[in-house]
Short mmCIF file of C-alpha atoms in Angstrom, two decimals:
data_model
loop_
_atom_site.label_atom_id
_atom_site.label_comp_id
_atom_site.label_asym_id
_atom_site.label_seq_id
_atom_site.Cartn_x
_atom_site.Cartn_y
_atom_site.Cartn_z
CA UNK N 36 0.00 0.00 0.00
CA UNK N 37 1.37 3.51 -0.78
CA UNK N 38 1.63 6.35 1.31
CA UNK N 39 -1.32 8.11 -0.28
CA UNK N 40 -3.43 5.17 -0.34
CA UNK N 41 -2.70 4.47 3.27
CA UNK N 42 -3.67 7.89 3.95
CA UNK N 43 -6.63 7.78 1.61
CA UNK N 44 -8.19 4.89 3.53
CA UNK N 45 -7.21 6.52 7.18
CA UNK N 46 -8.90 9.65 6.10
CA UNK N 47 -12.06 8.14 4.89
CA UNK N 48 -12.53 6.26 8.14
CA UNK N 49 -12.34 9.01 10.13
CA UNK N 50 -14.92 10.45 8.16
CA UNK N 51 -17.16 7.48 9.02
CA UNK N 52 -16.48 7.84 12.52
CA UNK N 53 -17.75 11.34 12.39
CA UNK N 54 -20.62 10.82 10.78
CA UNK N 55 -23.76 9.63 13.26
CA UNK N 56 -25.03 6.02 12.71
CA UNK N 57 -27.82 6.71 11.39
CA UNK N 58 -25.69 7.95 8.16
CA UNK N 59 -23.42 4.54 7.96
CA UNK N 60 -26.89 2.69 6.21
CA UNK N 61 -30.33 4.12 5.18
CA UNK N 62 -32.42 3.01 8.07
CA UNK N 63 -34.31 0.82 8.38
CA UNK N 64 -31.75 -1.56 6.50
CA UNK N 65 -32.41 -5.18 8.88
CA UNK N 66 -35.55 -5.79 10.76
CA UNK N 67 -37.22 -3.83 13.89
CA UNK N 68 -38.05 -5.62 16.64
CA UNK N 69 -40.93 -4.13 19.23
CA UNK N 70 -40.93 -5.39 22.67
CA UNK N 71 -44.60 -5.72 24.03
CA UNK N 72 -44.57 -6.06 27.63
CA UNK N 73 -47.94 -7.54 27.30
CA UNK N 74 -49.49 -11.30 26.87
CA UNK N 75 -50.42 -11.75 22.84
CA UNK N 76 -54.49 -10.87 22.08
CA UNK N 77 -53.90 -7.98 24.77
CA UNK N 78 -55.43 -4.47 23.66
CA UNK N 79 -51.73 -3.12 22.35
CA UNK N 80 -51.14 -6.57 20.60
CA UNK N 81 -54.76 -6.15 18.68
CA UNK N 82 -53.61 -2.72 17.82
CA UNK N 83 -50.38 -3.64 16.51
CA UNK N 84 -51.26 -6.62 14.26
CA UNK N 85 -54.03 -4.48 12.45
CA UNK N 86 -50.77 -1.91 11.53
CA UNK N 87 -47.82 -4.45 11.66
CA UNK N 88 -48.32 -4.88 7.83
CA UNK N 89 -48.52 -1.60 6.76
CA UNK N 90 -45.65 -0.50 9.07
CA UNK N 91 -43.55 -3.11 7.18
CA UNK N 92 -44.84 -1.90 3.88
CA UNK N 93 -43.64 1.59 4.23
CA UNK N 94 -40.26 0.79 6.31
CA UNK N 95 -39.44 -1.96 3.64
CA UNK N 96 -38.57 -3.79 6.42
CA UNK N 97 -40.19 -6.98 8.71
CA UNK N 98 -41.55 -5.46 12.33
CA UNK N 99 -41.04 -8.35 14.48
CA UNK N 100 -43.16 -8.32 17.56
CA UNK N 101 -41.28 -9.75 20.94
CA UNK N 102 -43.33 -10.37 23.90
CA UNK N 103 -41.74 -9.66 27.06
CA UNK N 104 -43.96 -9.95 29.84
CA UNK N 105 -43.84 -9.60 33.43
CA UNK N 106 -44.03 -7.37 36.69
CA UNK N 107 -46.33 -4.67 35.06
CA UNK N 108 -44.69 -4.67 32.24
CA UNK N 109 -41.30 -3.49 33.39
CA UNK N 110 -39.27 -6.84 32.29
CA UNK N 111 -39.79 -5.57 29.07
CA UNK N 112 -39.49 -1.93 29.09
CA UNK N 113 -36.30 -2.42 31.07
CA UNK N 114 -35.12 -4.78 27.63
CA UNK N 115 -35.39 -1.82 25.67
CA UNK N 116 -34.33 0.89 28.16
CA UNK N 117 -30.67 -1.34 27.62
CA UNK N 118 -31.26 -1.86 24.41
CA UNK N 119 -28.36 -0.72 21.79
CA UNK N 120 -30.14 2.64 21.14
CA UNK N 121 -29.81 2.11 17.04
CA UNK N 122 -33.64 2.61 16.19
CA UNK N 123 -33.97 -1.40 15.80
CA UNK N 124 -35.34 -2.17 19.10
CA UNK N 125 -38.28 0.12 20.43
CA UNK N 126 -41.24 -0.42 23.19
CA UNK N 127 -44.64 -0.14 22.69
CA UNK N 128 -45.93 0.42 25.83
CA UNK N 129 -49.25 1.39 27.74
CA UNK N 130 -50.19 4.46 30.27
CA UNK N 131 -48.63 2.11 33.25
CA UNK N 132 -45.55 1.83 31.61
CA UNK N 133 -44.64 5.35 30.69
CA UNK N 134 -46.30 7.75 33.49
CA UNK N 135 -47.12 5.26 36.51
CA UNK N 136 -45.21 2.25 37.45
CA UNK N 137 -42.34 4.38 38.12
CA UNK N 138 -44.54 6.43 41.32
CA UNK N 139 -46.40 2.90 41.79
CA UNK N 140 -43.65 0.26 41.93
CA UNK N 141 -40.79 0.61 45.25
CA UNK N 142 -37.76 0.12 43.33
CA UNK N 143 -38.25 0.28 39.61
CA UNK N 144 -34.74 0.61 38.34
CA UNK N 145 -35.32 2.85 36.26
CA UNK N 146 -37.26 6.03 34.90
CA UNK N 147 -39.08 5.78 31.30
CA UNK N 148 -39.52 9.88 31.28
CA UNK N 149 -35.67 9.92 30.94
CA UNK N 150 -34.25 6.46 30.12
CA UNK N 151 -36.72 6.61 27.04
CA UNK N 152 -36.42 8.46 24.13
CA UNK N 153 -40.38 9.03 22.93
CA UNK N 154 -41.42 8.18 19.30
CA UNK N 155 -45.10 8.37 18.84
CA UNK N 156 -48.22 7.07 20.74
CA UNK N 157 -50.08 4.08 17.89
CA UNK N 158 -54.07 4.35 20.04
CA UNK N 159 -55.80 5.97 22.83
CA UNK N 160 -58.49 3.47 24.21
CA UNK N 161 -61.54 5.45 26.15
CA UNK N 162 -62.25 4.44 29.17
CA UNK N 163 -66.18 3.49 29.87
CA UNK N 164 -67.17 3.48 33.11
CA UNK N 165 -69.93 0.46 33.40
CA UNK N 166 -72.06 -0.35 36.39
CA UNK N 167 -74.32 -3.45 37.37
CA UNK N 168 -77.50 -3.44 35.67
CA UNK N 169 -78.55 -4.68 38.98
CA UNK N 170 -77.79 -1.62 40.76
CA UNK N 171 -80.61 1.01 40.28
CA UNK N 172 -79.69 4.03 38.23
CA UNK N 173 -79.47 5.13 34.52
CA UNK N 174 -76.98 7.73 34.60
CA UNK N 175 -73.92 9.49 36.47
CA UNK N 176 -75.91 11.12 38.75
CA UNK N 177 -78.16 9.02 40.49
CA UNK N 178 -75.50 6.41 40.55
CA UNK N 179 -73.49 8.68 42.29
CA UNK N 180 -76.21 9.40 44.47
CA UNK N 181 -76.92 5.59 44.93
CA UNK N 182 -73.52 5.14 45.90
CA UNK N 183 -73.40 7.77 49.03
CA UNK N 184 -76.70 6.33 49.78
CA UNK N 185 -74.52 2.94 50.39
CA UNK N 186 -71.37 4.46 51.69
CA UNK N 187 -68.42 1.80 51.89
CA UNK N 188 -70.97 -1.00 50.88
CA UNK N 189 -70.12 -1.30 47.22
CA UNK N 190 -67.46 -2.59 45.38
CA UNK N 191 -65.23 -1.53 42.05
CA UNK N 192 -63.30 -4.35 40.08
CA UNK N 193 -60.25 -3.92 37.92
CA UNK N 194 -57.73 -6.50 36.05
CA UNK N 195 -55.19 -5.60 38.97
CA UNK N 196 -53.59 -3.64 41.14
CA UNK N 197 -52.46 -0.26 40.00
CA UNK N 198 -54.00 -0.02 36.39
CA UNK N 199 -55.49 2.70 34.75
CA UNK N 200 -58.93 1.02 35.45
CA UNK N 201 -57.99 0.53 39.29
CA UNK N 202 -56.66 4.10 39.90
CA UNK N 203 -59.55 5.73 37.56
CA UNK N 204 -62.18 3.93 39.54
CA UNK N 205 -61.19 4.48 42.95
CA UNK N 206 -60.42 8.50 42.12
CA UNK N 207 -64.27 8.40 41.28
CA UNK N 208 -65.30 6.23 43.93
CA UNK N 209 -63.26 9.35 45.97
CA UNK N 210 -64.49 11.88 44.16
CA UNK N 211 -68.36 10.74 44.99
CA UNK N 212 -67.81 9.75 48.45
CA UNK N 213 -68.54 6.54 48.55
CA UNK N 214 -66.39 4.68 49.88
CA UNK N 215 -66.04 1.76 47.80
CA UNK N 216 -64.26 -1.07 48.02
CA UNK N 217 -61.96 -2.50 45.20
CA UNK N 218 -61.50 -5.69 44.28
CA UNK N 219 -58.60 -6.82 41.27
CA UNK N 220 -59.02 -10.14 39.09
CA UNK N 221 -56.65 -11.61 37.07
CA UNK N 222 -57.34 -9.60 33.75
CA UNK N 223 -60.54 -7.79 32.37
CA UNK N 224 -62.48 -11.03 30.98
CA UNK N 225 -62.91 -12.28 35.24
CA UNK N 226 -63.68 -8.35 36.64
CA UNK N 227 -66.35 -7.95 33.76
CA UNK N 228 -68.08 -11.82 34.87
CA UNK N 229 -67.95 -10.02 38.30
CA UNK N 230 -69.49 -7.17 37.10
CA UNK N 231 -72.42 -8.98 35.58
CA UNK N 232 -72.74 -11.37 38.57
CA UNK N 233 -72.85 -7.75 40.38
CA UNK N 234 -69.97 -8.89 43.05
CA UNK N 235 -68.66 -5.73 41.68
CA UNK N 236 -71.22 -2.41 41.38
CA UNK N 237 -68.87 -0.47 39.02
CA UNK N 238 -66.23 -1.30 36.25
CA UNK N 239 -64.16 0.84 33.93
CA UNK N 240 -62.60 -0.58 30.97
CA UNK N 241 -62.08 -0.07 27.12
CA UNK N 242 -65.47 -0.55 24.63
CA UNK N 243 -64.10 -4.63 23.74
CA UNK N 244 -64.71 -5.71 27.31
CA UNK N 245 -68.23 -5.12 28.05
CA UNK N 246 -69.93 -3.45 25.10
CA UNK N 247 -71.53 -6.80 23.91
CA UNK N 248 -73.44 -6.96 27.15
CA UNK N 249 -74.98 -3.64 26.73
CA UNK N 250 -78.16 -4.65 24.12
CA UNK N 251 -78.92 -7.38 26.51
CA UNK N 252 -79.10 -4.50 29.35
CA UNK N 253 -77.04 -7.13 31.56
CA UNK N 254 -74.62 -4.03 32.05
CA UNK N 255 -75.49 -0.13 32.02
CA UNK N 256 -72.46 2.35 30.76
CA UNK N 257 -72.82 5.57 32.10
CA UNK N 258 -70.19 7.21 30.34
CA UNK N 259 -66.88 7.64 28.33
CA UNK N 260 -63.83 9.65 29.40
CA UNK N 261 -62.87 11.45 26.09
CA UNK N 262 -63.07 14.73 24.84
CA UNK N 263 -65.39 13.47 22.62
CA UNK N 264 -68.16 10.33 22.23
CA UNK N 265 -67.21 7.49 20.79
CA UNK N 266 -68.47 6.72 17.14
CA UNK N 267 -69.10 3.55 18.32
CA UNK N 268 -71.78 4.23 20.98
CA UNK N 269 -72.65 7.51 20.16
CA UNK N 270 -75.53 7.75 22.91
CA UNK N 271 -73.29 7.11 25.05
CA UNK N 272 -72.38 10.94 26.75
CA UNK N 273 -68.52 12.00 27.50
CA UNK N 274 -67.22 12.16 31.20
CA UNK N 275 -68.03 16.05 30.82
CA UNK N 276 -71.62 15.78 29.76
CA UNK N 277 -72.17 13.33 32.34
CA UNK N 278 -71.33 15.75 35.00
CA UNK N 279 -68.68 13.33 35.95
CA UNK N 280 -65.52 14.82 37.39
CA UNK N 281 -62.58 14.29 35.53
CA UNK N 282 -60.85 12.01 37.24
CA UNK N 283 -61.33 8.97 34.57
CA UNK N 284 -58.29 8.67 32.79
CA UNK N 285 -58.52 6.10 29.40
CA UNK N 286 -55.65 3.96 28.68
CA UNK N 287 -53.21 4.45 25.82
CA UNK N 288 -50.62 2.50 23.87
CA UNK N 289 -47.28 4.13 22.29
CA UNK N 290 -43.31 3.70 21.02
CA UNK N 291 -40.39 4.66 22.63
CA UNK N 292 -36.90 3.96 22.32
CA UNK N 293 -33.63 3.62 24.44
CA UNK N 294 -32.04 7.12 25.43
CA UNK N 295 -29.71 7.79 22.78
CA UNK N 296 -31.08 6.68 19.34
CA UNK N 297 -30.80 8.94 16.45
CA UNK N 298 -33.12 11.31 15.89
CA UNK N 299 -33.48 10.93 12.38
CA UNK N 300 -34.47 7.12 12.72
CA UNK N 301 -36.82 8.48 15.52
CA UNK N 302 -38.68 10.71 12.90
CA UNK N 303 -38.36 8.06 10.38
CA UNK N 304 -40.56 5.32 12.18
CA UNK N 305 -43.04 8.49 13.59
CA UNK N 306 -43.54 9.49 10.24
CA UNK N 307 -44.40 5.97 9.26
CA UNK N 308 -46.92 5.15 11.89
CA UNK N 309 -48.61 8.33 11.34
CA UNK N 310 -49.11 7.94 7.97
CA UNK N 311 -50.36 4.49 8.66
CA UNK N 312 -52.34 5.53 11.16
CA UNK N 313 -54.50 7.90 8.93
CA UNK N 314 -56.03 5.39 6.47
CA UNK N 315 -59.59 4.98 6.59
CA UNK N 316 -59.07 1.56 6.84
CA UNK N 317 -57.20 1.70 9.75
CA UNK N 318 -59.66 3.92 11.47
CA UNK N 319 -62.51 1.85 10.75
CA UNK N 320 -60.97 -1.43 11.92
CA UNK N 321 -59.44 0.62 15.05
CA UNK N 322 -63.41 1.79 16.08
CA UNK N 323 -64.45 -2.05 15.63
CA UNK N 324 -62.02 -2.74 18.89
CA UNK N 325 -62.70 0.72 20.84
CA UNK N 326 -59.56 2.41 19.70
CA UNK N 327 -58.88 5.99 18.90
CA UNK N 328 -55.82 6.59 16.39
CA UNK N 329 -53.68 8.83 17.20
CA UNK N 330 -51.65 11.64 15.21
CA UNK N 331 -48.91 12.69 17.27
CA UNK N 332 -44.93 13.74 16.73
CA UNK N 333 -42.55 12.60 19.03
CA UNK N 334 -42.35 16.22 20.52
CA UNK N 335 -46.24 15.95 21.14
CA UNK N 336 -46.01 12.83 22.66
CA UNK N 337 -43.06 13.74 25.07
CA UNK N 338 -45.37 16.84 26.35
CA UNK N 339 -48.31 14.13 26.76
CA UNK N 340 -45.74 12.30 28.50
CA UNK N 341 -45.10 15.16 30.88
CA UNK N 342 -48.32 16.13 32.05
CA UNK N 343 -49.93 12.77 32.56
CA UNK N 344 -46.95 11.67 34.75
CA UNK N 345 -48.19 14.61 37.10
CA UNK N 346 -51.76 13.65 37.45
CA UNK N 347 -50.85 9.94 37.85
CA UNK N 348 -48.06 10.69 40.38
CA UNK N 349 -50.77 12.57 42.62
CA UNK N 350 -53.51 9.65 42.14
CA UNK N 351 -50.70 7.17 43.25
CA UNK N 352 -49.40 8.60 46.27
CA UNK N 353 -53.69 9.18 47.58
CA UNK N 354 -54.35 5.75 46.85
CA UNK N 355 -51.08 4.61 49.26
CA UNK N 356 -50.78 1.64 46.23
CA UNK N 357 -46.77 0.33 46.68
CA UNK N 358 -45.96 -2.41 44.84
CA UNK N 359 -42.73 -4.51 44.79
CA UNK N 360 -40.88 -4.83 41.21
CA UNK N 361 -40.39 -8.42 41.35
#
């Protein structure tokens, strides 16, 4: 080798080391793999498949979905929180996983509103609040009024300790005065059977888990906490109209990944999912299930992230809920 190819070749490497990583290959150049904290046929995981294809269409690359489940989800946002922060691995995580298990849980290990860099949230999921058709009232107010009527004699159910649905229902049950009593199961499918066998009086969950009991009038929804009402129960009034105080928070579902990855590749896969996102067809089959699409940037999601982890914090430390990591 000459002299001035020797220094040709030095001087071109040190070129590549300056450049960021995300200019060494057009990105996405292998496959991206999406840890999902979460059991397969969970709300996220119906979510995702409907997308996963078109995702892949517009990256030009598979999206490989790895289930990591565990503890609240934290086995598997902690994967990607040590992930190599390349833009190849990323979380898709719900509301617990971003802005509460890390007030709820004694030593998480570490904290998703810095240790994650945020990408985009994929689907809100409204929050109905459902009550026994056994108990005597057909809206918010005279089931409030039921429920100080029976002080510390009713019960609330959620899918466990801690969730969205548990913390939502006992900030209403607070909010009413009434004292009620909660009660976690294993997952929504047992708290909604307990809801119909009315060992629970009150329920809040997504529009999958109990909407098919409404015609039958073996369950009574009294609400849903969104902004707006949900095309698909349109009778149905918002949180707001209900005169319900806003203390119902609906569950959501977005991507994040490891502190550090390039913020090109970051814009790259938001851009994608948005686009997605905004099909009709993608819409329609998301209101089928109960979801909302969403359209936010990363930047919009990071504020989101923000402001929720406030309210959450506060709803936490009331309800005195500490759980262990392991």
């Amino acid at each position: 080798m000459t002299y001035r190819t020797c220094a040709v070749s030095v001087l071109l490497a040190l070129c590549a080391a300056a450049l960021p990583p995300s200019a060494w290959a057009e990105y996405p150049d292998h496959p991206i793999r999406v840890v999902l904290p979460y059991a397969p046929g969970a709300a996220g995981d119906v979510a995702m498949r409907q997308i996963q294809p078109l995702l892949e269409k517009r990256l030009g690359q598979p999206v490989v979905v790895d289930y990591k489940t565990g503890a609240g989800g934290n086995i598997g946002a902690q994967d990607v929180v040590r992930a190599k922060p390349d833009g190849y691995t990323l979380l898709l995580g719900a509301t617990n996983n971003f802005v509460i298990n890390q007030f709820l849980y004694r030593k998480l290990g570490f904290d998703p509103l810095t240790d994650l860099e945020p990408v985009g949230k994929m689907v809100d999921i409204p929050a109905f609040v459902y009550i026994s058709a056994k108990v005597p009232a057909e809206d918010y107010a005279q089931f409030a009024q039921y429920a100080r009527a029976h002080k510390g004699k009713l019960n609330y159910g959620s899918p466990g300790m801690g969730t969205t649905p548990h913390l939502s229902a006992y900030s209403l049950s607070e909010a009413m005065g009434a004292g009620m009593m909660h009660i976690a199961y294993r997952g929504s499918a047992p708290g909604v059977q307990a809801l119909l066998a009315d060992e629970v009086q009150l329920y809040i969950g997504g529009y999958s888990v109990a909407a098919a009991y409404l015609p039958q009038n073996r369950v009574r929804v009294l609400a849903v906490a969104s902004p707006e009402r949900f095309g698909g129960l349109p009778d149905v009034p918002t949180a707001a109209q209900a005169g319900m105080p806003d203390v119902v928070r609906s569950n959501w579902f977005g991507f994040a990944a490891p502190k550090g990855t390039p913020v090109d590749r970051i814009a790259r896969f938001a851009d994608a999912l948005r686009e997605v996102l905004s099909l009709p067809e993608v819409r329609q089959s998301y209101l089928a299930n109960g979801f909302v699409p969403a359209q936010d940037t990363p930047a919009q999601f990071a504020q989101t992230l923000r402001s929720e982890a406030g309210k959450w914090q506060e709803v936490v430390r009331a309800s005195g809920v500490v759980l262990e990591s392991q």
